[in-house]
Coordinates of C-alpha atoms in Angstrom, one line a residue:
Chain A
M9 CA 0.0 0.0 0.0
P10 CA 1.4 3.4 -0.8
N11 CA 2.3 5.7 2.0
A12 CA -0.9 7.5 2.9
T13 CA 1.0 10.6 4.0
L14 CA 2.6 10.9 0.6
V15 CA -0.7 10.7 -1.2
L16 CA -1.7 13.9 0.5
T17 CA 1.0 15.9 -1.1
P18 CA -0.9 19.2 -2.0
P19 CA 0.4 21.2 0.9
A20 CA -2.8 23.1 1.3
A21 CA -4.6 19.8 2.0
L22 CA -2.2 18.9 4.7
R23 CA -2.9 21.8 7.0
P24 CA -6.1 22.6 8.9
A25 CA -8.1 25.3 7.2
P26 CA -6.9 28.6 8.6
P27 CA -9.7 30.3 10.4
A28 CA -8.2 33.7 9.4
A29 CA -5.6 35.1 7.1
P30 CA -7.1 34.6 3.7
R31 CA -4.5 34.3 1.0
P32 CA -3.8 37.7 -0.5
R33 CA -4.0 37.6 -4.2
R34 CA -2.6 40.2 -6.6
R35 CA -4.8 41.9 -9.1
R36 CA -7.9 40.3 -7.8
P37 CA -10.5 43.1 -7.2
W38 CA -12.5 41.0 -4.7
P39 CA -11.0 38.1 -2.9
L40 CA -14.0 35.8 -3.1
G41 CA -12.2 33.0 -1.4
A42 CA -12.1 35.0 1.8
A43 CA -15.9 35.3 2.1
L44 CA -16.6 31.8 3.4
P45 CA -13.8 31.7 6.0
L46 CA -14.8 35.2 7.3
A47 CA -18.4 34.2 7.6
L48 CA -17.5 31.0 9.5
L49 CA -15.3 33.0 11.8
A50 CA -18.1 35.5 12.5
L51 CA -20.5 32.6 13.2
W52 CA -17.9 30.9 15.5
E53 CA -17.3 34.1 17.4
T54 CA -21.0 34.7 17.9
L55 CA -21.7 31.2 19.0
A56 CA -18.8 31.2 21.4
R57 CA -19.8 34.5 22.9
T58 CA -23.4 33.5 23.5
G59 CA -22.2 30.4 25.2
A60 CA -23.5 27.9 22.6
L61 CA -20.0 26.5 22.3
P62 CA -18.4 25.2 25.4
P63 CA -15.4 27.5 26.1
N64 CA -13.3 24.7 27.6
L65 CA -13.5 22.8 24.2
L66 CA -13.8 25.5 21.5
P67 CA -12.9 29.0 22.6
A68 CA -13.8 32.0 20.5
P69 CA -11.4 33.1 17.7
S70 CA -10.8 36.3 19.6
R71 CA -9.5 34.3 22.6
V72 CA -7.2 32.3 20.3
L73 CA -5.7 35.5 18.9
G74 CA -5.5 36.9 22.4
T75 CA -3.5 33.8 23.4
I76 CA -1.0 34.4 20.5
A77 CA -0.7 38.1 21.4
A78 CA 0.0 37.2 25.1
L79 CA 2.6 34.6 24.1
A80 CA 4.2 37.3 21.9
R81 CA 4.1 39.9 24.6
T82 CA 5.8 37.7 27.2
G83 CA 8.4 36.7 24.6
E84 CA 7.5 33.0 25.2
L85 CA 6.3 32.7 21.6
W86 CA 9.6 33.4 19.8
P87 CA 11.7 30.4 20.9
H88 CA 8.9 28.1 20.0
L89 CA 8.4 29.7 16.6
G90 CA 12.1 30.0 15.9
L91 CA 12.9 26.4 16.8
T92 CA 10.1 25.0 14.7
L93 CA 11.2 27.1 11.7
A94 CA 14.8 26.1 12.2
R95 CA 13.9 22.4 12.3
V96 CA 11.8 22.6 9.2
G97 CA 14.5 24.7 7.5
A98 CA 17.3 22.3 8.4
G99 CA 15.2 19.2 7.4
F100 CA 14.2 20.9 4.1
V101 CA 17.8 21.8 3.2
L102 CA 19.1 18.4 4.1
G103 CA 16.3 16.3 2.5
G104 CA 16.2 18.7 -0.5
A105 CA 19.9 18.5 -1.1
V106 CA 20.1 14.7 -1.0
A107 CA 17.0 14.5 -3.1
T108 CA 18.4 16.9 -5.7
A109 CA 21.6 15.0 -6.0
L110 CA 19.9 11.6 -6.3
G111 CA 17.1 12.8 -8.4
A112 CA 19.4 14.5 -10.9
L113 CA 21.6 11.3 -11.0
T114 CA 18.7 8.9 -11.5
G115 CA 17.0 11.2 -14.0
Y116 CA 20.1 11.7 -16.1
A117 CA 21.8 8.3 -16.0
P118 CA 19.6 5.2 -16.8
L119 CA 22.1 3.0 -15.1
A120 CA 21.8 4.9 -11.8
R121 CA 18.0 4.8 -12.2
R122 CA 18.0 1.0 -12.6
L123 CA 20.3 0.6 -9.7
L124 CA 18.9 3.1 -7.2
D125 CA 15.3 3.8 -8.0
P126 CA 13.7 0.4 -7.0
L127 CA 15.4 0.7 -3.6
L128 CA 14.2 4.2 -3.1
Q129 CA 10.7 3.4 -4.3
G130 CA 10.6 0.6 -1.8
V131 CA 11.7 2.8 1.1
R132 CA 9.1 5.3 0.0
N133 CA 6.4 2.8 0.7
I134 CA 7.3 2.6 4.4
P135 CA 5.0 5.0 6.2
S136 CA 7.6 7.6 7.2
L137 CA 6.4 7.9 10.8
A138 CA 7.4 4.3 11.2
W139 CA 11.0 5.5 11.3
V140 CA 10.5 7.5 14.4
P141 CA 11.3 4.9 17.0
L142 CA 14.4 3.8 15.1
F143 CA 15.6 7.4 14.6
I144 CA 15.1 8.1 18.3
L145 CA 17.0 5.0 19.2
W146 CA 19.8 5.8 16.8
M147 CA 20.1 9.6 17.1
G148 CA 18.6 10.3 20.5
I149 CA 15.5 12.4 21.2
Y150 CA 17.1 15.7 20.5
E151 CA 17.5 17.7 17.3
T152 CA 19.3 15.2 15.0
S153 CA 16.4 12.7 14.9
K154 CA 13.9 15.4 14.3
V155 CA 15.7 17.0 11.5
V156 CA 16.4 13.6 9.9
L157 CA 12.7 12.7 10.1
I158 CA 11.7 16.0 8.4
A159 CA 14.4 15.4 5.8
V160 CA 12.9 12.0 5.0
G161 CA 9.6 13.6 4.5
V162 CA 11.0 16.3 2.3
F163 CA 13.2 13.9 0.3
F164 CA 10.6 11.8 -1.7
P165 CA 8.5 14.5 -3.4
V166 CA 11.7 16.4 -4.3
Y167 CA 13.4 13.3 -5.6
L168 CA 10.4 12.1 -7.6
G169 CA 9.8 15.6 -9.0
L170 CA 13.3 16.1 -10.1
M171 CA 13.8 12.7 -11.5
S172 CA 10.7 12.8 -13.6
G173 CA 11.6 16.4 -14.6
V174 CA 15.0 15.4 -15.9
Q175 CA 13.5 12.3 -17.7
G176 CA 10.9 14.5 -19.3
V177 CA 13.3 17.0 -20.8
D178 CA 12.5 17.4 -24.5
R179 CA 15.0 15.4 -26.6
K180 CA 14.5 17.8 -29.4
L181 CA 15.7 20.8 -27.3
V182 CA 18.7 18.7 -26.1
E183 CA 19.5 18.2 -29.8
V184 CA 19.4 22.0 -30.3
G185 CA 22.0 22.2 -27.6
R186 CA 24.1 19.6 -29.3
M187 CA 23.7 21.3 -32.6
Y188 CA 25.4 24.4 -31.1
R189 CA 28.1 22.3 -29.7
L190 CA 27.2 22.5 -26.0
S191 CA 28.3 19.6 -24.0
G192 CA 28.6 18.4 -20.4
L193 CA 28.1 21.2 -17.9
A194 CA 27.1 23.8 -20.5
L195 CA 24.3 21.5 -21.8
V196 CA 23.1 20.9 -18.2
R197 CA 23.1 24.5 -17.3
R198 CA 21.6 25.9 -20.4
V199 CA 19.1 23.1 -21.3
F200 CA 18.5 20.5 -18.7
L201 CA 18.4 22.9 -15.7
P202 CA 15.8 25.3 -17.0
A203 CA 13.8 22.5 -18.6
T204 CA 13.6 20.7 -15.3
L205 CA 12.8 23.7 -13.0
P206 CA 9.0 23.4 -13.3
A207 CA 8.8 19.8 -12.1
Y208 CA 11.5 20.6 -9.5
F209 CA 9.5 23.4 -8.0
V210 CA 6.4 21.3 -7.8
G211 CA 8.6 18.7 -5.9
L212 CA 10.1 21.4 -3.6
R213 CA 6.6 22.8 -2.7
N214 CA 5.2 19.3 -2.0
G215 CA 8.3 18.5 0.0
L216 CA 8.0 21.6 2.1
G217 CA 4.4 20.7 2.8
L218 CA 5.5 17.3 4.1
G219 CA 8.2 19.0 6.1
W220 CA 5.6 21.0 8.0
M221 CA 3.6 17.8 8.6
F222 CA 6.6 15.9 9.9
V223 CA 7.8 18.7 12.2
V224 CA 4.5 18.4 14.0
A225 CA 5.0 14.6 14.3
A226 CA 8.5 15.1 15.6
E227 CA 7.6 17.8 18.1
I228 CA 4.5 16.0 19.4
M229 CA 6.7 12.9 20.1
G230 CA 9.3 14.6 22.2
A231 CA 10.2 18.2 22.5
N232 CA 10.2 20.8 25.2
K233 CA 10.0 23.7 22.7
G234 CA 8.4 24.3 19.4
L235 CA 4.9 24.8 18.1
G236 CA 4.3 21.1 18.2
F237 CA 5.2 21.2 21.9
L238 CA 2.6 23.9 22.4
L239 CA 0.0 21.5 21.0
V240 CA 0.8 18.9 23.5
D241 CA 1.2 21.4 26.3
G242 CA -2.3 22.8 25.5
Q243 CA -3.8 19.3 25.6
M244 CA -2.0 18.4 28.9
T245 CA -3.0 21.6 30.7
G246 CA -6.6 21.6 29.2
R247 CA -6.2 24.9 27.3
P248 CA -7.7 24.5 23.8
Q249 CA -6.9 28.1 23.0
T250 CA -3.2 27.2 23.1
I251 CA -3.8 24.3 20.8
L252 CA -5.8 26.4 18.4
A253 CA -3.1 29.2 18.6
S254 CA -0.5 26.7 17.6
I255 CA -2.6 25.3 14.7
L256 CA -3.1 28.8 13.5
L257 CA 0.6 29.6 13.7
F258 CA 1.4 26.4 11.7
A259 CA -1.1 27.4 9.1
V260 CA 0.4 30.9 8.8
L261 CA 4.0 29.7 8.7
G262 CA 3.2 26.9 6.2
Q263 CA 1.3 29.3 4.0
A264 CA 4.1 31.9 4.2
T265 CA 6.9 29.5 3.3
D266 CA 4.9 28.0 0.5
A267 CA 4.0 31.4 -0.8
A268 CA 7.7 32.3 -0.8
L269 CA 8.5 29.3 -2.9
A270 CA 5.6 30.0 -5.2
W271 CA 6.8 33.5 -5.7
L272 CA 10.3 32.3 -6.5
S273 CA 8.9 29.7 -8.9
R274 CA 6.8 32.3 -10.6
R275 CA 9.8 34.6 -11.0
L276 CA 12.0 31.9 -12.5
L277 CA 9.3 30.3 -14.7
R278 CA 7.9 33.5 -16.2
W279 CA 8.5 31.9 -19.7
Q280 CA 6.1 29.1 -19.2
D281 CA 3.3 28.7 -21.7
T282 CA 0.6 27.5 -19.3
Y283 CA -3.0 28.3 -18.6
S284 CA -2.1 30.0 -15.3
M285 CA 0.5 32.2 -16.9
S286 CA -1.9 33.5 -19.5
E287 CA -3.6 35.5 -16.7
G288 CA -0.4 36.6 -15.1
P289 CA 1.9 39.5 -16.0
G290 CA 3.0 39.3 -19.6
E291 CA 6.6 40.2 -19.7
Chain B
M9 CA 31.0 23.3 -50.0
L10 CA 29.3 20.1 -49.0
R11 CA 30.5 16.7 -50.2
I12 CA 28.9 13.4 -49.3
E13 CA 30.8 10.3 -50.1
H14 CA 29.3 6.8 -50.1
L15 CA 27.2 7.5 -47.1
G16 CA 25.4 4.6 -45.5
K17 CA 23.4 4.3 -42.3
Q18 CA 21.6 1.5 -40.7
F19 CA 19.2 1.6 -37.7
G20 CA 19.1 -1.8 -36.0
P21 CA 19.7 -5.0 -37.8
R22 CA 17.0 -4.6 -40.5
L23 CA 16.4 -1.0 -41.3
V24 CA 18.8 0.3 -43.9
A25 CA 18.1 4.1 -43.9
L26 CA 20.7 5.0 -46.5
H27 CA 22.8 3.0 -48.8
D28 CA 25.8 4.3 -50.6
V29 CA 24.7 7.9 -51.2
S30 CA 27.1 10.3 -52.8
L31 CA 26.3 14.0 -53.5
Q32 CA 28.2 17.1 -54.1
V33 CA 26.8 20.6 -53.5
A34 CA 28.7 23.5 -54.8
P35 CA 29.2 26.7 -52.7
G36 CA 26.1 28.9 -52.9
E37 CA 24.1 26.2 -54.6
I38 CA 20.5 25.4 -53.4
V39 CA 19.7 21.7 -53.4
A40 CA 16.3 20.2 -52.5
L41 CA 16.1 16.6 -51.4
V42 CA 12.7 15.0 -52.2
G43 CA 11.3 11.6 -51.9
A44 CA 8.6 9.5 -50.2
S45 CA 8.7 9.2 -46.4
G46 CA 11.2 6.7 -45.3
C47 CA 13.6 7.4 -48.1
G48 CA 16.2 8.6 -45.6
K49 CA 16.2 12.3 -46.7
S50 CA 16.1 13.5 -43.1
T51 CA 18.7 11.0 -42.0
L52 CA 21.0 12.3 -44.8
L53 CA 20.6 15.8 -43.6
R54 CA 21.2 14.8 -40.0
L55 CA 24.4 13.0 -41.0
A56 CA 25.5 16.0 -42.9
A57 CA 24.9 18.1 -39.7
G58 CA 26.9 15.7 -37.6
L59 CA 23.9 14.9 -35.5
E60 CA 24.2 11.2 -36.4
V61 CA 27.3 9.1 -37.0
P62 CA 27.5 7.5 -40.4
G63 CA 27.7 3.7 -40.7
T64 CA 29.8 3.9 -43.9
G65 CA 31.2 6.8 -45.9
R66 CA 31.8 10.3 -44.8
V67 CA 30.7 13.9 -45.1
L68 CA 33.1 16.7 -45.9
I69 CA 32.4 20.4 -45.2
D70 CA 34.8 22.7 -47.0
G71 CA 37.1 19.7 -47.4
A72 CA 37.2 18.6 -43.7
P73 CA 35.4 15.5 -42.6
V74 CA 32.5 16.0 -40.3
A75 CA 32.8 14.5 -36.8
G76 CA 29.9 16.1 -35.0
P77 CA 28.1 19.4 -35.1
H78 CA 30.2 22.0 -36.9
P79 CA 30.4 25.8 -36.5
S80 CA 30.1 26.4 -40.3
V81 CA 26.9 24.4 -40.5
G82 CA 23.5 25.9 -39.6
F83 CA 20.4 23.7 -39.1
V84 CA 16.7 24.6 -39.2
F85 CA 14.5 21.8 -37.8
Q86 CA 11.0 21.0 -38.9
E87 CA 9.7 22.6 -35.7
P88 CA 11.2 26.0 -34.5
R89 CA 12.6 24.3 -31.4
L90 CA 13.1 27.6 -29.6
L91 CA 14.1 27.2 -26.0
P92 CA 11.0 28.5 -24.2
W93 CA 12.9 29.9 -21.2
L94 CA 15.0 32.2 -23.4
T95 CA 13.7 35.4 -25.0
V96 CA 13.7 35.6 -28.8
R97 CA 17.1 37.5 -28.6
Q98 CA 18.6 35.0 -26.2
N99 CA 17.5 32.1 -28.5
V100 CA 19.4 33.7 -31.4
E101 CA 22.4 34.3 -29.2
F102 CA 22.3 30.6 -28.2
A103 CA 24.1 29.9 -31.5
L104 CA 26.9 32.3 -30.5
A105 CA 28.2 30.6 -27.4
G106 CA 31.8 31.7 -26.8
V107 CA 31.4 34.9 -28.8
P108 CA 32.0 38.1 -26.7
K109 CA 28.7 39.6 -25.3
A110 CA 28.8 42.9 -27.1
E111 CA 29.3 41.1 -30.4
Q112 CA 26.6 38.6 -29.6
A113 CA 24.2 41.5 -29.0
A114 CA 25.1 43.2 -32.3
R115 CA 24.9 40.1 -34.3
S116 CA 21.6 38.9 -32.9
A117 CA 20.1 42.4 -33.4
A118 CA 21.2 42.3 -37.0
A119 CA 19.9 38.7 -37.5
L120 CA 16.5 39.6 -36.0
A121 CA 16.3 42.7 -38.1
R122 CA 17.0 40.6 -41.1
V123 CA 14.0 38.4 -40.4
G124 CA 11.8 41.4 -39.4
L125 CA 11.4 40.6 -35.7
T126 CA 13.3 43.4 -34.1
D127 CA 10.2 44.3 -32.1
F128 CA 9.9 40.9 -30.6
A129 CA 13.6 40.6 -29.4
D130 CA 12.5 40.6 -25.8
A131 CA 9.4 38.5 -26.1
W132 CA 9.1 34.9 -24.9
P133 CA 8.7 32.3 -27.6
R134 CA 5.2 31.5 -26.4
R135 CA 4.0 34.8 -27.8
L136 CA 5.1 34.0 -31.4
S137 CA 3.0 32.6 -34.2
G138 CA 4.3 29.5 -36.0
G139 CA 5.7 31.5 -38.8
M140 CA 7.4 34.0 -36.5
A141 CA 8.9 31.2 -34.5
Q142 CA 10.3 29.6 -37.6
R143 CA 11.8 32.9 -38.6
V144 CA 13.6 33.1 -35.3
A145 CA 14.9 29.6 -35.9
I146 CA 16.2 30.8 -39.3
A147 CA 17.8 33.8 -37.6
R148 CA 19.4 31.4 -35.0
A149 CA 20.7 29.1 -37.7
L150 CA 22.2 32.0 -39.7
V151 CA 23.6 34.3 -37.0
A152 CA 26.9 32.4 -36.8
R153 CA 27.3 32.9 -40.6
P154 CA 27.5 29.2 -41.6
S155 CA 28.8 28.4 -45.0
V156 CA 26.3 25.5 -45.2
L157 CA 22.6 25.8 -44.1
L158 CA 20.6 22.6 -43.8
L159 CA 16.8 22.8 -43.5
D160 CA 14.7 19.7 -42.6
E161 CA 11.2 20.4 -43.9
P162 CA 11.3 23.9 -42.4
F163 CA 8.0 25.2 -43.7
S164 CA 5.9 22.0 -43.7
A165 CA 4.0 22.9 -40.5
L166 CA 3.0 26.4 -41.8
D167 CA -0.1 27.5 -43.6
P168 CA 0.2 28.1 -47.4
F169 CA 0.5 31.9 -47.2
T170 CA 3.1 32.0 -44.4
K171 CA 4.9 29.2 -46.3
M172 CA 5.2 31.2 -49.5
D173 CA 6.1 34.3 -47.6
L174 CA 8.9 32.4 -45.8
Q175 CA 10.2 30.8 -49.0
A176 CA 10.6 34.2 -50.6
H177 CA 12.2 35.4 -47.4
L178 CA 14.6 32.5 -47.3
L179 CA 15.8 33.3 -50.9
D180 CA 16.1 36.9 -50.0
I181 CA 18.4 36.1 -47.0
W182 CA 20.3 33.5 -49.0
A183 CA 21.1 36.3 -51.5
D184 CA 23.1 38.2 -48.8
D185 CA 25.9 35.7 -48.1
R186 CA 24.9 32.9 -50.5
P187 CA 25.5 30.0 -48.2
T188 CA 25.3 26.5 -49.6
L189 CA 21.7 25.4 -48.9
V190 CA 20.3 21.9 -48.6
L191 CA 16.7 21.5 -48.0
V192 CA 14.6 18.5 -47.3
T193 CA 11.0 18.8 -48.5
H194 CA 8.0 16.8 -49.6
D195 CA 6.5 19.8 -51.4
L196 CA 7.6 19.7 -55.0
E197 CA 6.5 23.2 -55.6
E198 CA 8.7 24.4 -52.8
A199 CA 11.6 22.4 -54.3
L200 CA 11.0 24.1 -57.7
V201 CA 10.7 27.6 -56.2
L202 CA 13.8 27.4 -54.2
A203 CA 16.3 24.9 -55.6
D204 CA 18.9 24.9 -58.4
R205 CA 18.8 21.2 -58.3
V206 CA 16.4 18.6 -57.0
V207 CA 17.7 15.3 -55.8
V208 CA 15.2 12.5 -55.8
L209 CA 15.7 9.7 -53.3
R210 CA 14.1 6.3 -53.3
S211 CA 13.4 4.2 -50.3
R212 CA 14.2 0.7 -48.9
P213 CA 17.1 1.3 -48.8
G214 CA 17.4 5.1 -49.2
R215 CA 19.4 5.9 -52.3
V216 CA 19.7 8.6 -54.9
H217 CA 17.3 7.9 -57.7
G218 CA 18.2 10.8 -59.9
T219 CA 19.0 14.5 -60.1
F220 CA 16.9 17.1 -61.7
A221 CA 18.2 20.5 -62.7
V222 CA 15.7 23.3 -62.3
D223 CA 16.1 25.4 -65.4
L224 CA 14.2 28.6 -64.4
P225 CA 15.4 32.1 -63.7
R226 CA 14.7 33.7 -60.3
P227 CA 12.4 35.0 -59.1
R228 CA 10.2 32.1 -60.1
N229 CA 6.6 32.5 -60.8
R230 CA 4.6 29.5 -59.7
T231 CA 1.8 30.1 -62.2
A232 CA 4.0 30.6 -65.3
P233 CA 3.7 27.9 -67.9
D234 CA 7.4 27.0 -67.8
F235 CA 7.2 26.5 -64.0
Q236 CA 4.2 24.1 -64.6
A237 CA 6.2 22.3 -67.3
Q238 CA 9.1 21.8 -64.9
K239 CA 6.7 20.5 -62.3
Q240 CA 5.3 18.0 -64.8
R241 CA 8.8 16.8 -65.7
L242 CA 9.7 16.5 -62.0
L243 CA 6.6 14.4 -61.4
E244 CA 7.6 12.1 -64.2
A245 CA 11.1 11.8 -62.8
L246 CA 9.5 10.8 -59.5
D247 CA 7.7 8.0 -61.2
V248 CA 4.4 9.0 -59.5
G249 CA 1.8 6.4 -59.9
N250 CA 4.2 3.6 -60.5

């Protein structure tokens, strides 16, 4: 059976729906997508204030925001936020780097693909969270095991995206490169790299989404700092507002980092002839 | 000058694409290769470009044997094959790797002006029509001033009006530097409009069936009686219906 966590790769689907912060869209006169979340928020706030929702289970959105504000004021928030970001960042860089090297190799060289890909596909089918006990046993409960777990999550989408991207490079364009006597590194830089970027960016964004999912798993299972720790702490101490605050922060951070990658991808792929680009800025 | 000596090429154990083809094209001459599909005309062109390795025989460009793509050979493919991530100007400059930047800019500007696309220099290829994209491909093939230009069915994907327009344009550009021009086509009228000589190939295995000198002054008028008479003679030479 395929790893269920990997099936859920669209990053937006991995995260709980943000109760606030609708995605800002450029050049859209009226953000229609914000209407429903805002209406639900208003309903939720009203129901919570009238006491229709039990405050010990589902506190009002204003209380959740108040909790975040209080955490920020006391300065307690920043180590949690910083550490979670650092873990995701380190795991993303580590997993992304290994995936880039192996994906490029297996995409480019059929021999390497025949040798390595079956093994990697096999490993991919292990539900990644099954590694947790082993990683903790090997690397202890501190940062190394967490970063490695996140890196494993990031690895597969990036690896698969890049490998299929390299394999999908148009033979005819490679021939144009050969016709103008490009070889080796110049051919990679001027033809393979740009041709591969779209698939690579899809892989990176999916990988980042899984990175955020895996940091939650890693921090729930053993941490004394981080947003995942706040989740557990809120549960232990019976404070749902802390749990919801943490969920909201995960949503905002996940969305922000994904938007950064999406922005970079749009900038680098302005040349693409796709449906979505036909709406975007021309040149 | 392009000289092809006893060229043979086989794909796999069975398929003989070309068998013992010899051909000489004089400097500045325009030769059209025609023949049914599968006669090896594209293979012949790709061998001449150094994109394929011959099984037997050899190709000489200006007296030197071809061992891979060559700076004095330009190639226009059937599709424009522009790199979509480069602007029109950068696509033309793609053929000038190793040339100083300032010279690249000057030469690509001149090449784009020659094909009438100066205004599109900074556009992405996705914005071009088929005819415009193929003109960029011609500019890219010619910007390095090759002595031999090879064209593989360059206008076959275009509508008839664009096609006639580009045929006239190609002759116009050819008149500047007079490179040797070898063109694969399955359009007899195109062959008669452009070529000094039409080489007819037969298939299984691909071989030269005969050579047909086009005895018409330029510019050629497709509707003139002598043009039609030449077309009739070429059809007979091709053995159509036999």
